[in-house]
Amino acid sequence: AIYSFMTADTHACGVQSSFQRWEGQGFLAAAGKRLWFTADDHAVHPILFDDNIKKSEDSVVAVRARKAVVGEAFVSLTPEECVPMHDAVLIQADIIQAILNPNYFIDSVAKCQANMARMSMGGLDPHLRSALAREPSGLQASGPEPPAS
């Protein structure tokens, strides 16, 4: 339901997160901002910009991913499993450049599109492929998984 809402006839969608909730969960990635990603859905390219995206457990992003749109549940990815998604789906925002460079976001999106195209043509990273093959684990520090659409 959430994935359908976020991808239906929308070209850009903003979501406000709760710093207090993330802080209250000990700054764990699993309690961070949610990003839903479907590897085989080439019509949707989610991109999350944040200056606190990291390749460690204190990252601000909680990625939920699946390989196919139909018939698969989302699985929670660890920050380490998300590394191949950096600069394709996840952008660690450079606050200074975002202020000084009027083309910062345009250039960043173009970089994401090029990297996503390479990711699609070259196949999924083995670590990401392995993560998507996992069974969903249900409740986590971040709450229940969204229903598959």
CSV table of C-alpha atoms in Angstrom, one decimal:
chain,number,residue,atom,x,y,z
A,1,ALA,CA,0.0,0.0,0.0
A,2,ILE,CA,2.8,2.5,0.9
A,3,TYR,CA,4.9,1.5,-2.2
A,4,SER,CA,1.8,1.9,-4.4
A,5,PHE,CA,1.1,5.4,-2.9
A,6,MET,CA,4.7,6.5,-3.3
A,7,THR,CA,4.9,5.4,-6.9
A,8,ALA,CA,1.4,6.2,-8.3
A,9,ASP,CA,1.4,9.1,-10.8
A,10,THR,CA,3.9,11.0,-8.6
A,11,HIS,CA,7.1,12.4,-10.1
A,12,ALA,CA,8.5,13.6,-6.8
A,13,CYS,CA,7.4,12.8,-3.3
A,14,GLY,CA,8.7,14.2,0.0
A,15,VAL,CA,8.4,12.5,3.4
A,16,GLN,CA,9.1,14.1,6.7
A,17,SER,CA,11.0,11.9,9.2
A,18,SER,CA,11.2,12.1,13.0
A,19,PHE,CA,14.6,12.8,14.4
A,20,GLN,CA,13.3,12.1,17.9
A,21,ARG,CA,12.1,8.6,17.0
A,22,TRP,CA,15.5,7.8,15.3
A,23,GLU,CA,17.3,9.2,18.4
A,24,GLY,CA,15.1,7.3,20.7
A,25,GLN,CA,16.0,4.1,18.9
A,26,GLY,CA,19.7,4.8,19.5
A,27,PHE,CA,20.3,6.2,16.0
A,28,LEU,CA,20.0,2.7,14.4
A,29,ALA,CA,19.6,2.6,10.7
A,30,ALA,CA,16.6,0.3,11.0
A,31,ALA,CA,14.8,3.1,12.8
A,32,GLY,CA,15.8,5.7,10.2
A,33,LYS,CA,14.0,7.2,7.1
A,34,ARG,CA,12.4,4.6,5.0
A,35,LEU,CA,13.2,4.1,1.4
A,36,TRP,CA,11.4,1.3,-0.6
A,37,PHE,CA,13.2,-0.1,-3.5
A,38,THR,CA,12.1,-2.7,-6.1
A,39,ALA,CA,15.1,-3.8,-8.2
A,40,ASP,CA,13.0,-4.9,-11.2
A,41,ASP,CA,10.8,-1.8,-11.3
A,42,HIS,CA,12.4,0.4,-13.9
A,43,ALA,CA,9.5,2.8,-14.0
A,44,VAL,CA,10.4,4.1,-10.5
A,45,HIS,CA,13.8,5.4,-9.4
A,46,PRO,CA,13.7,6.3,-5.7
A,47,ILE,CA,16.4,8.7,-4.5
A,48,LEU,CA,17.0,9.7,-0.9
A,49,PHE,CA,19.2,12.7,-0.2
A,50,ASP,CA,20.5,13.2,3.4
A,51,ASP,CA,23.7,14.4,4.9
A,52,ASN,CA,23.6,11.5,7.4
A,53,ILE,CA,23.6,8.6,5.0
A,54,LYS,CA,26.4,6.3,6.0
A,55,LYS,CA,27.8,2.9,5.4
A,56,SER,CA,27.5,2.0,9.0
A,57,GLU,CA,24.8,1.1,11.5
A,58,ASP,CA,24.2,4.8,12.5
A,59,SER,CA,23.0,5.7,9.0
A,60,VAL,CA,19.8,7.6,8.8
A,61,VAL,CA,18.3,5.5,6.1
A,62,ALA,CA,16.3,2.2,6.5
A,63,VAL,CA,16.1,0.6,3.1
A,64,ARG,CA,13.3,-1.9,2.4
A,65,ALA,CA,13.9,-3.8,-0.9
A,66,ARG,CA,12.6,-6.5,-3.1
A,67,LYS,CA,13.6,-8.0,-6.4
A,68,ALA,CA,10.2,-7.9,-8.2
A,69,VAL,CA,7.0,-5.9,-7.9
A,70,VAL,CA,4.6,-8.8,-7.9
A,71,GLY,CA,4.6,-11.5,-5.3
A,72,GLU,CA,7.6,-10.5,-3.2
A,73,ALA,CA,7.7,-9.0,0.2
A,74,PHE,CA,10.2,-6.3,1.1
A,75,VAL,CA,13.2,-7.2,3.2
A,76,SER,CA,15.2,-4.8,5.5
A,77,LEU,CA,18.7,-4.2,4.2
A,78,THR,CA,21.6,-3.5,6.5
A,79,PRO,CA,23.8,-0.4,5.8
A,80,GLU,CA,26.5,-2.7,4.5
A,81,GLU,CA,24.1,-4.3,2.1
A,82,CYS,CA,23.1,-0.8,0.9
A,83,VAL,CA,26.7,0.2,-0.2
A,84,PRO,CA,26.0,-0.7,-3.9
A,85,MET,CA,23.0,1.6,-3.8
A,86,HIS,CA,25.1,4.7,-2.9
A,87,ASP,CA,25.2,7.3,-5.7
A,88,ALA,CA,22.4,5.3,-7.4
A,89,VAL,CA,19.6,5.5,-4.9
A,90,LEU,CA,21.2,6.9,-1.8
A,91,ILE,CA,23.0,10.3,-1.8
A,92,GLN,CA,25.0,11.5,1.1
A,93,ALA,CA,24.1,15.1,0.6
A,94,ASP,CA,26.9,17.7,0.6
A,95,ILE,CA,25.2,20.6,2.4
A,96,ILE,CA,27.7,23.2,1.3
A,97,GLN,CA,27.5,22.2,-2.4
A,98,ALA,CA,23.7,22.1,-2.2
A,99,ILE,CA,23.8,25.7,-1.1
A,100,LEU,CA,26.6,27.0,-3.4
A,101,ASN,CA,25.9,25.0,-6.6
A,102,PRO,CA,22.6,25.7,-8.3
A,103,ASN,CA,22.9,22.5,-10.3
A,104,TYR,CA,23.8,20.3,-7.3
A,105,PHE,CA,20.6,18.4,-7.2
A,106,ILE,CA,20.3,18.2,-11.0
A,107,ASP,CA,23.8,16.9,-11.3
A,108,SER,CA,23.3,14.4,-8.4
A,109,VAL,CA,20.1,13.0,-10.0
A,110,ALA,CA,21.9,12.6,-13.4
A,111,LYS,CA,24.7,10.7,-11.6
A,112,CYS,CA,22.1,8.5,-9.9
A,113,GLN,CA,20.4,7.8,-13.2
A,114,ALA,CA,23.7,6.9,-14.9
A,115,ASN,CA,24.7,4.6,-11.9
A,116,MET,CA,21.2,3.0,-11.9
A,117,ALA,CA,21.5,2.3,-15.6
A,118,ARG,CA,24.9,0.6,-15.0
A,119,MET,CA,23.4,-1.3,-12.1
A,120,SER,CA,20.5,-2.5,-14.2
A,121,MET,CA,22.7,-3.5,-17.2
A,122,GLY,CA,25.4,-5.2,-15.1
A,123,GLY,CA,23.1,-7.0,-12.8
A,124,LEU,CA,22.7,-6.6,-9.1
A,125,ASP,CA,25.7,-6.6,-6.8
A,126,PRO,CA,26.1,-10.1,-5.3
A,127,HIS,CA,25.7,-8.8,-1.8
A,128,LEU,CA,22.5,-7.0,-2.7
A,129,ARG,CA,21.2,-10.0,-4.7
A,130,SER,CA,21.8,-12.2,-1.6
A,131,ALA,CA,20.0,-9.8,0.7
A,132,LEU,CA,17.0,-9.7,-1.7
A,133,ALA,CA,16.8,-13.5,-1.5
A,134,ARG,CA,16.4,-13.5,2.3
A,135,GLU,CA,13.0,-14.1,3.9
A,136,PRO,CA,11.4,-11.0,5.4
A,137,SER,CA,11.9,-10.9,9.1
A,138,GLY,CA,8.7,-9.2,10.2
A,139,LEU,CA,9.0,-6.8,13.1
A,140,GLN,CA,12.2,-4.9,13.6
A,141,ALA,CA,13.3,-1.8,15.5
A,142,SER,CA,11.6,0.2,12.7
A,143,GLY,CA,8.3,-1.5,12.9
A,144,PRO,CA,6.5,-3.9,10.5
A,145,GLU,CA,7.3,-4.3,6.9
A,146,PRO,CA,4.9,-2.6,4.5
A,147,PRO,CA,2.5,-5.0,2.7
A,148,ALA,CA,3.6,-6.1,-0.8
A,149,SER,CA,1.6,-4.4,-3.5
